Amino acid sequence: MQADALKKLAEAGRFEELARALAQAYPQGLVGEREALVTFLVNKVGLAHADAVRVAEALEAAGYAHHLPGERPRWIFTSKPVSLRALMRMLDQEYAEFVGEGDEDPREEALRFIASRLQVDRVVAEEILEGLAAAGYAELAYHAEAERDRYLFKFPEIFAMTYRV
């Protein structure tokens, strides 16, 4: 999507459509620290700084934009509002029990968990998993107990501190 189209969506407050466009344009997220989203909205989309701050805050407050701090910081975008804080808790408390001992594809298993727990469709689950993997929060690894590969989710301490989890 062109910058002028993104600008029109932002200026009109059409945050769901803006988030959908950002998720499609940046499936692995927008690399950078917290200020990267505002910088992007100013430099690439053409918003005034004050408007960019307002739009970034609105996207985050609505659950469409999520900053993932850490070694590979980035903003990820979801076309539907989600709570990464809730997902982190669910992954920590429920994912190990959810994962079966069968031969289900690990990616499908992770997508099914995310979709069912956050009550989102597959597209949004893929947006989340892709963003988490790009930020280093999710990786495919061999699990000795299960004797097979499965996704390992790890949220660094900085995430818990940032989101007060």
PDB file of C-alpha atoms in Angstrom:
ATOM      1  CA  MET A   1       0.000   0.000   0.000  1.00  0.00           C
ATOM      2  CA  GLN A   2       1.282   3.447  -0.921  1.00  0.00           C
ATOM      3  CA  ALA A   3       2.271   5.972   1.733  1.00  0.00           C
ATOM      4  CA  ASP A   4      -0.522   8.356   0.735  1.00  0.00           C
ATOM      5  CA  ALA A   5      -3.134   5.624   1.276  1.00  0.00           C
ATOM      6  CA  LEU A   6      -1.650   4.857   4.707  1.00  0.00           C
ATOM      7  CA  LYS A   7      -1.713   8.562   5.521  1.00  0.00           C
ATOM      8  CA  LYS A   8      -5.400   8.842   4.587  1.00  0.00           C
ATOM      9  CA  LEU A   9      -6.285   5.874   6.793  1.00  0.00           C
ATOM     10  CA  ALA A  10      -4.283   7.313   9.694  1.00  0.00           C
ATOM     11  CA  GLU A  11      -5.749  10.792   9.371  1.00  0.00           C
ATOM     12  CA  ALA A  12      -9.278   9.380   9.168  1.00  0.00           C
ATOM     13  CA  GLY A  13      -8.743   7.298  12.307  1.00  0.00           C
ATOM     14  CA  ARG A  14      -9.423   4.081  10.407  1.00  0.00           C
ATOM     15  CA  PHE A  15      -7.042   2.125  12.604  1.00  0.00           C
ATOM     16  CA  GLU A  16      -8.287  -1.378  11.806  1.00  0.00           C
ATOM     17  CA  GLU A  17      -7.701  -0.805   8.079  1.00  0.00           C
ATOM     18  CA  LEU A  18      -4.362   0.873   8.786  1.00  0.00           C
ATOM     19  CA  ALA A  19      -3.284  -2.051  10.966  1.00  0.00           C
ATOM     20  CA  ARG A  20      -4.343  -4.548   8.292  1.00  0.00           C
ATOM     21  CA  ALA A  21      -2.292  -2.658   5.686  1.00  0.00           C
ATOM     22  CA  LEU A  22       0.732  -2.498   8.004  1.00  0.00           C
ATOM     23  CA  ALA A  23       0.445  -6.221   8.820  1.00  0.00           C
ATOM     24  CA  GLN A  24       0.415  -7.033   5.096  1.00  0.00           C
ATOM     25  CA  ALA A  25       3.259  -4.666   4.246  1.00  0.00           C
ATOM     26  CA  TYR A  26       5.432  -5.710   7.214  1.00  0.00           C
ATOM     27  CA  PRO A  27       4.660  -9.369   8.044  1.00  0.00           C
ATOM     28  CA  GLN A  28       7.801  -9.629  10.188  1.00  0.00           C
ATOM     29  CA  GLY A  29       7.143  -6.278  11.792  1.00  0.00           C
ATOM     30  CA  LEU A  30       8.857  -2.940  11.750  1.00  0.00           C
ATOM     31  CA  VAL A  31      12.361  -3.252  13.188  1.00  0.00           C
ATOM     32  CA  GLY A  32      13.316  -0.821  15.905  1.00  0.00           C
ATOM     33  CA  GLU A  33      12.886   0.456  19.408  1.00  0.00           C
ATOM     34  CA  ARG A  34       9.728   2.032  20.767  1.00  0.00           C
ATOM     35  CA  GLU A  35      10.100   5.274  18.829  1.00  0.00           C
ATOM     36  CA  ALA A  36      10.437   3.416  15.496  1.00  0.00           C
ATOM     37  CA  LEU A  37       6.696   3.439  14.810  1.00  0.00           C
ATOM     38  CA  VAL A  38       6.415   7.203  15.250  1.00  0.00           C
ATOM     39  CA  THR A  39       9.536   7.697  13.117  1.00  0.00           C
ATOM     40  CA  PHE A  40       8.040   5.487  10.390  1.00  0.00           C
ATOM     41  CA  LEU A  41       4.733   7.379  10.468  1.00  0.00           C
ATOM     42  CA  VAL A  42       6.572  10.704  10.144  1.00  0.00           C
ATOM     43  CA  ASN A  43       9.258   9.753   7.601  1.00  0.00           C
ATOM     44  CA  LYS A  44       7.501   7.168   5.417  1.00  0.00           C
ATOM     45  CA  VAL A  45       3.798   7.965   5.783  1.00  0.00           C
ATOM     46  CA  GLY A  46       4.141  11.740   6.001  1.00  0.00           C
ATOM     47  CA  LEU A  47       2.287  12.496   9.222  1.00  0.00           C
ATOM     48  CA  ALA A  48       3.205  15.440  11.412  1.00  0.00           C
ATOM     49  CA  HIS A  49       5.030  14.329  14.563  1.00  0.00           C
ATOM     50  CA  ALA A  50       2.099  15.062  16.893  1.00  0.00           C
ATOM     51  CA  ASP A  51      -0.271  13.143  14.616  1.00  0.00           C
ATOM     52  CA  ALA A  52       2.180  10.248  14.356  1.00  0.00           C
ATOM     53  CA  VAL A  53       2.392  10.031  18.146  1.00  0.00           C
ATOM     54  CA  ARG A  54      -1.412  10.049  18.398  1.00  0.00           C
ATOM     55  CA  VAL A  55      -1.804   7.354  15.712  1.00  0.00           C
ATOM     56  CA  ALA A  56       0.922   5.142  17.226  1.00  0.00           C
ATOM     57  CA  GLU A  57      -0.659   5.424  20.677  1.00  0.00           C
ATOM     58  CA  ALA A  58      -4.113   4.676  19.261  1.00  0.00           C
ATOM     59  CA  LEU A  59      -2.885   1.603  17.352  1.00  0.00           C
ATOM     60  CA  GLU A  60      -1.174   0.272  20.456  1.00  0.00           C
ATOM     61  CA  ALA A  61      -4.059   1.054  22.815  1.00  0.00           C
ATOM     62  CA  ALA A  62      -6.515  -0.675  20.476  1.00  0.00           C
ATOM     63  CA  GLY A  63      -4.347  -3.816  20.327  1.00  0.00           C
ATOM     64  CA  TYR A  64      -3.304  -3.530  16.671  1.00  0.00           C
ATOM     65  CA  ALA A  65       0.355  -2.571  17.217  1.00  0.00           C
ATOM     66  CA  HIS A  66       2.657  -4.301  19.685  1.00  0.00           C
ATOM     67  CA  HIS A  67       6.216  -3.391  20.539  1.00  0.00           C
ATOM     68  CA  LEU A  68       8.438  -6.382  21.269  1.00  0.00           C
ATOM     69  CA  PRO A  69      11.541  -5.182  23.116  1.00  0.00           C
ATOM     70  CA  GLY A  70      14.705  -7.261  23.398  1.00  0.00           C
ATOM     71  CA  GLU A  71      17.692  -8.243  21.299  1.00  0.00           C
ATOM     72  CA  ARG A  72      15.740  -7.925  18.028  1.00  0.00           C
ATOM     73  CA  PRO A  73      13.182  -5.232  18.887  1.00  0.00           C
ATOM     74  CA  ARG A  74      10.344  -4.557  16.523  1.00  0.00           C
ATOM     75  CA  TRP A  75       6.744  -3.504  16.209  1.00  0.00           C
ATOM     76  CA  ILE A  76       4.339  -6.173  15.010  1.00  0.00           C
ATOM     77  CA  PHE A  77       0.917  -5.438  13.607  1.00  0.00           C
ATOM     78  CA  THR A  78      -2.250  -7.517  13.739  1.00  0.00           C
ATOM     79  CA  SER A  79      -5.304  -7.015  11.578  1.00  0.00           C
ATOM     80  CA  LYS A  80      -7.522  -7.709  14.606  1.00  0.00           C
ATOM     81  CA  PRO A  81      -6.934  -6.390  18.128  1.00  0.00           C
ATOM     82  CA  VAL A  82      -5.133  -8.828  20.439  1.00  0.00           C
ATOM     83  CA  SER A  83      -3.487  -8.790  23.856  1.00  0.00           C
ATOM     84  CA  LEU A  84       0.100 -10.022  23.759  1.00  0.00           C
ATOM     85  CA  ARG A  85       0.158  -9.818  27.549  1.00  0.00           C
ATOM     86  CA  ALA A  86      -2.676 -12.366  27.714  1.00  0.00           C
ATOM     87  CA  LEU A  87      -0.961 -14.515  25.079  1.00  0.00           C
ATOM     88  CA  MET A  88       2.279 -14.511  27.061  1.00  0.00           C
ATOM     89  CA  ARG A  89       0.452 -15.744  30.155  1.00  0.00           C
ATOM     90  CA  MET A  90      -1.344 -18.449  28.160  1.00  0.00           C
ATOM     91  CA  LEU A  91       1.847 -19.621  26.474  1.00  0.00           C
ATOM     92  CA  ASP A  92       3.582 -19.801  29.837  1.00  0.00           C
ATOM     93  CA  GLN A  93       0.749 -21.601  31.628  1.00  0.00           C
ATOM     94  CA  GLU A  94      -1.115 -23.623  28.991  1.00  0.00           C
ATOM     95  CA  TYR A  95       1.000 -24.274  25.899  1.00  0.00           C
ATOM     96  CA  ALA A  96       2.916 -27.273  27.270  1.00  0.00           C
ATOM     97  CA  GLU A  97      -0.359 -29.047  28.095  1.00  0.00           C
ATOM     98  CA  PHE A  98      -1.915 -28.049  24.772  1.00  0.00           C
ATOM     99  CA  VAL A  99       0.904 -29.532  22.724  1.00  0.00           C
ATOM    100  CA  GLY A 100       0.101 -33.115  21.930  1.00  0.00           C
ATOM    101  CA  GLU A 101       2.479 -35.992  21.624  1.00  0.00           C
ATOM    102  CA  GLY A 102       1.393 -36.784  18.078  1.00  0.00           C
ATOM    103  CA  ASP A 103       3.050 -35.818  14.840  1.00  0.00           C
ATOM    104  CA  GLU A 104       1.181 -32.584  14.248  1.00  0.00           C
ATOM    105  CA  ASP A 105       3.235 -30.022  12.400  1.00  0.00           C
ATOM    106  CA  PRO A 106       4.729 -27.734  15.084  1.00  0.00           C
ATOM    107  CA  ARG A 107       3.763 -24.603  13.186  1.00  0.00           C
ATOM    108  CA  GLU A 108       0.162 -25.775  12.823  1.00  0.00           C
ATOM    109  CA  GLU A 109       0.097 -26.638  16.509  1.00  0.00           C
ATOM    110  CA  ALA A 110       1.331 -23.175  17.501  1.00  0.00           C
ATOM    111  CA  LEU A 111      -1.109 -21.473  15.128  1.00  0.00           C
ATOM    112  CA  ARG A 112      -4.002 -23.529  16.464  1.00  0.00           C
ATOM    113  CA  PHE A 113      -3.079 -22.594  20.048  1.00  0.00           C
ATOM    114  CA  ILE A 114      -2.785 -18.878  19.292  1.00  0.00           C
ATOM    115  CA  ALA A 115      -6.009 -18.839  17.280  1.00  0.00           C
ATOM    116  CA  SER A 116      -8.014 -20.728  19.876  1.00  0.00           C
ATOM    117  CA  ARG A 117      -6.717 -18.911  22.946  1.00  0.00           C
ATOM    118  CA  LEU A 118      -6.958 -15.408  21.504  1.00  0.00           C
ATOM    119  CA  GLN A 119     -10.111 -16.249  19.530  1.00  0.00           C
ATOM    120  CA  VAL A 120      -8.672 -14.978  16.265  1.00  0.00           C
ATOM    121  CA  ASP A 121      -8.615 -16.431  12.778  1.00  0.00           C
ATOM    122  CA  ARG A 122      -5.659 -18.161  11.167  1.00  0.00           C
ATOM    123  CA  VAL A 123      -4.466 -15.006   9.386  1.00  0.00           C
ATOM    124  CA  VAL A 124      -4.127 -13.109  12.667  1.00  0.00           C
ATOM    125  CA  ALA A 125      -2.494 -16.130  14.335  1.00  0.00           C
ATOM    126  CA  GLU A 126       0.054 -16.204  11.494  1.00  0.00           C
ATOM    127  CA  GLU A 127       0.710 -12.468  11.920  1.00  0.00           C
ATOM    128  CA  ILE A 128       1.405 -13.033  15.601  1.00  0.00           C
ATOM    129  CA  LEU A 129       3.600 -16.115  15.160  1.00  0.00           C
ATOM    130  CA  GLU A 130       5.587 -14.468  12.349  1.00  0.00           C
ATOM    131  CA  GLY A 131       6.180 -11.368  14.464  1.00  0.00           C
ATOM    132  CA  LEU A 132       7.144 -13.352  17.560  1.00  0.00           C
ATOM    133  CA  ALA A 133       9.597 -15.447  15.533  1.00  0.00           C
ATOM    134  CA  ALA A 134      11.150 -12.391  13.875  1.00  0.00           C
ATOM    135  CA  ALA A 135      11.642 -10.769  17.290  1.00  0.00           C
ATOM    136  CA  GLY A 136      13.263 -13.921  18.676  1.00  0.00           C
ATOM    137  CA  TYR A 137      10.322 -14.714  20.971  1.00  0.00           C
ATOM    138  CA  ALA A 138       9.439 -17.983  19.178  1.00  0.00           C
ATOM    139  CA  GLU A 139      11.626 -20.611  17.586  1.00  0.00           C
ATOM    140  CA  LEU A 140      11.307 -24.150  16.374  1.00  0.00           C
ATOM    141  CA  ALA A 141      13.401 -26.410  18.606  1.00  0.00           C
ATOM    142  CA  TYR A 142      13.745 -30.073  19.476  1.00  0.00           C
ATOM    143  CA  HIS A 143      11.861 -30.976  22.643  1.00  0.00           C
ATOM    144  CA  ALA A 144      13.514 -33.993  24.298  1.00  0.00           C
ATOM    145  CA  GLU A 145      10.496 -34.991  26.416  1.00  0.00           C
ATOM    146  CA  ALA A 146       8.169 -35.056  23.433  1.00  0.00           C
ATOM    147  CA  GLU A 147      10.929 -36.457  21.197  1.00  0.00           C
ATOM    148  CA  ARG A 148      10.025 -34.082  18.400  1.00  0.00           C
ATOM    149  CA  ASP A 149      10.297 -30.499  17.239  1.00  0.00           C
ATOM    150  CA  ARG A 150       7.894 -27.929  18.619  1.00  0.00           C
ATOM    151  CA  TYR A 151       7.767 -24.198  19.079  1.00  0.00           C
ATOM    152  CA  LEU A 152       9.539 -22.789  22.079  1.00  0.00           C
ATOM    153  CA  PHE A 153       8.225 -19.421  23.234  1.00  0.00           C
ATOM    154  CA  LYS A 154      10.331 -17.168  25.384  1.00  0.00           C
ATOM    155  CA  PHE A 155       9.474 -13.688  26.466  1.00  0.00           C
ATOM    156  CA  PRO A 156      12.515 -11.810  27.740  1.00  0.00           C
ATOM    157  CA  GLU A 157      12.407 -10.092  31.094  1.00  0.00           C
ATOM    158  CA  ILE A 158      12.310  -6.715  29.351  1.00  0.00           C
ATOM    159  CA  PHE A 159       8.911  -7.707  27.877  1.00  0.00           C
ATOM    160  CA  ALA A 160       7.540  -8.515  31.323  1.00  0.00           C
ATOM    161  CA  MET A 161       8.926  -5.252  32.694  1.00  0.00           C
ATOM    162  CA  THR A 162       7.574  -3.215  29.792  1.00  0.00           C
ATOM    163  CA  TYR A 163       4.105  -4.738  29.947  1.00  0.00           C
ATOM    164  CA  ARG A 164       4.066  -5.225  33.729  1.00  0.00           C
ATOM    165  CA  VAL A 165       3.302  -8.915  33.524  1.00  0.00           C
TER     166      VAL A 165
END
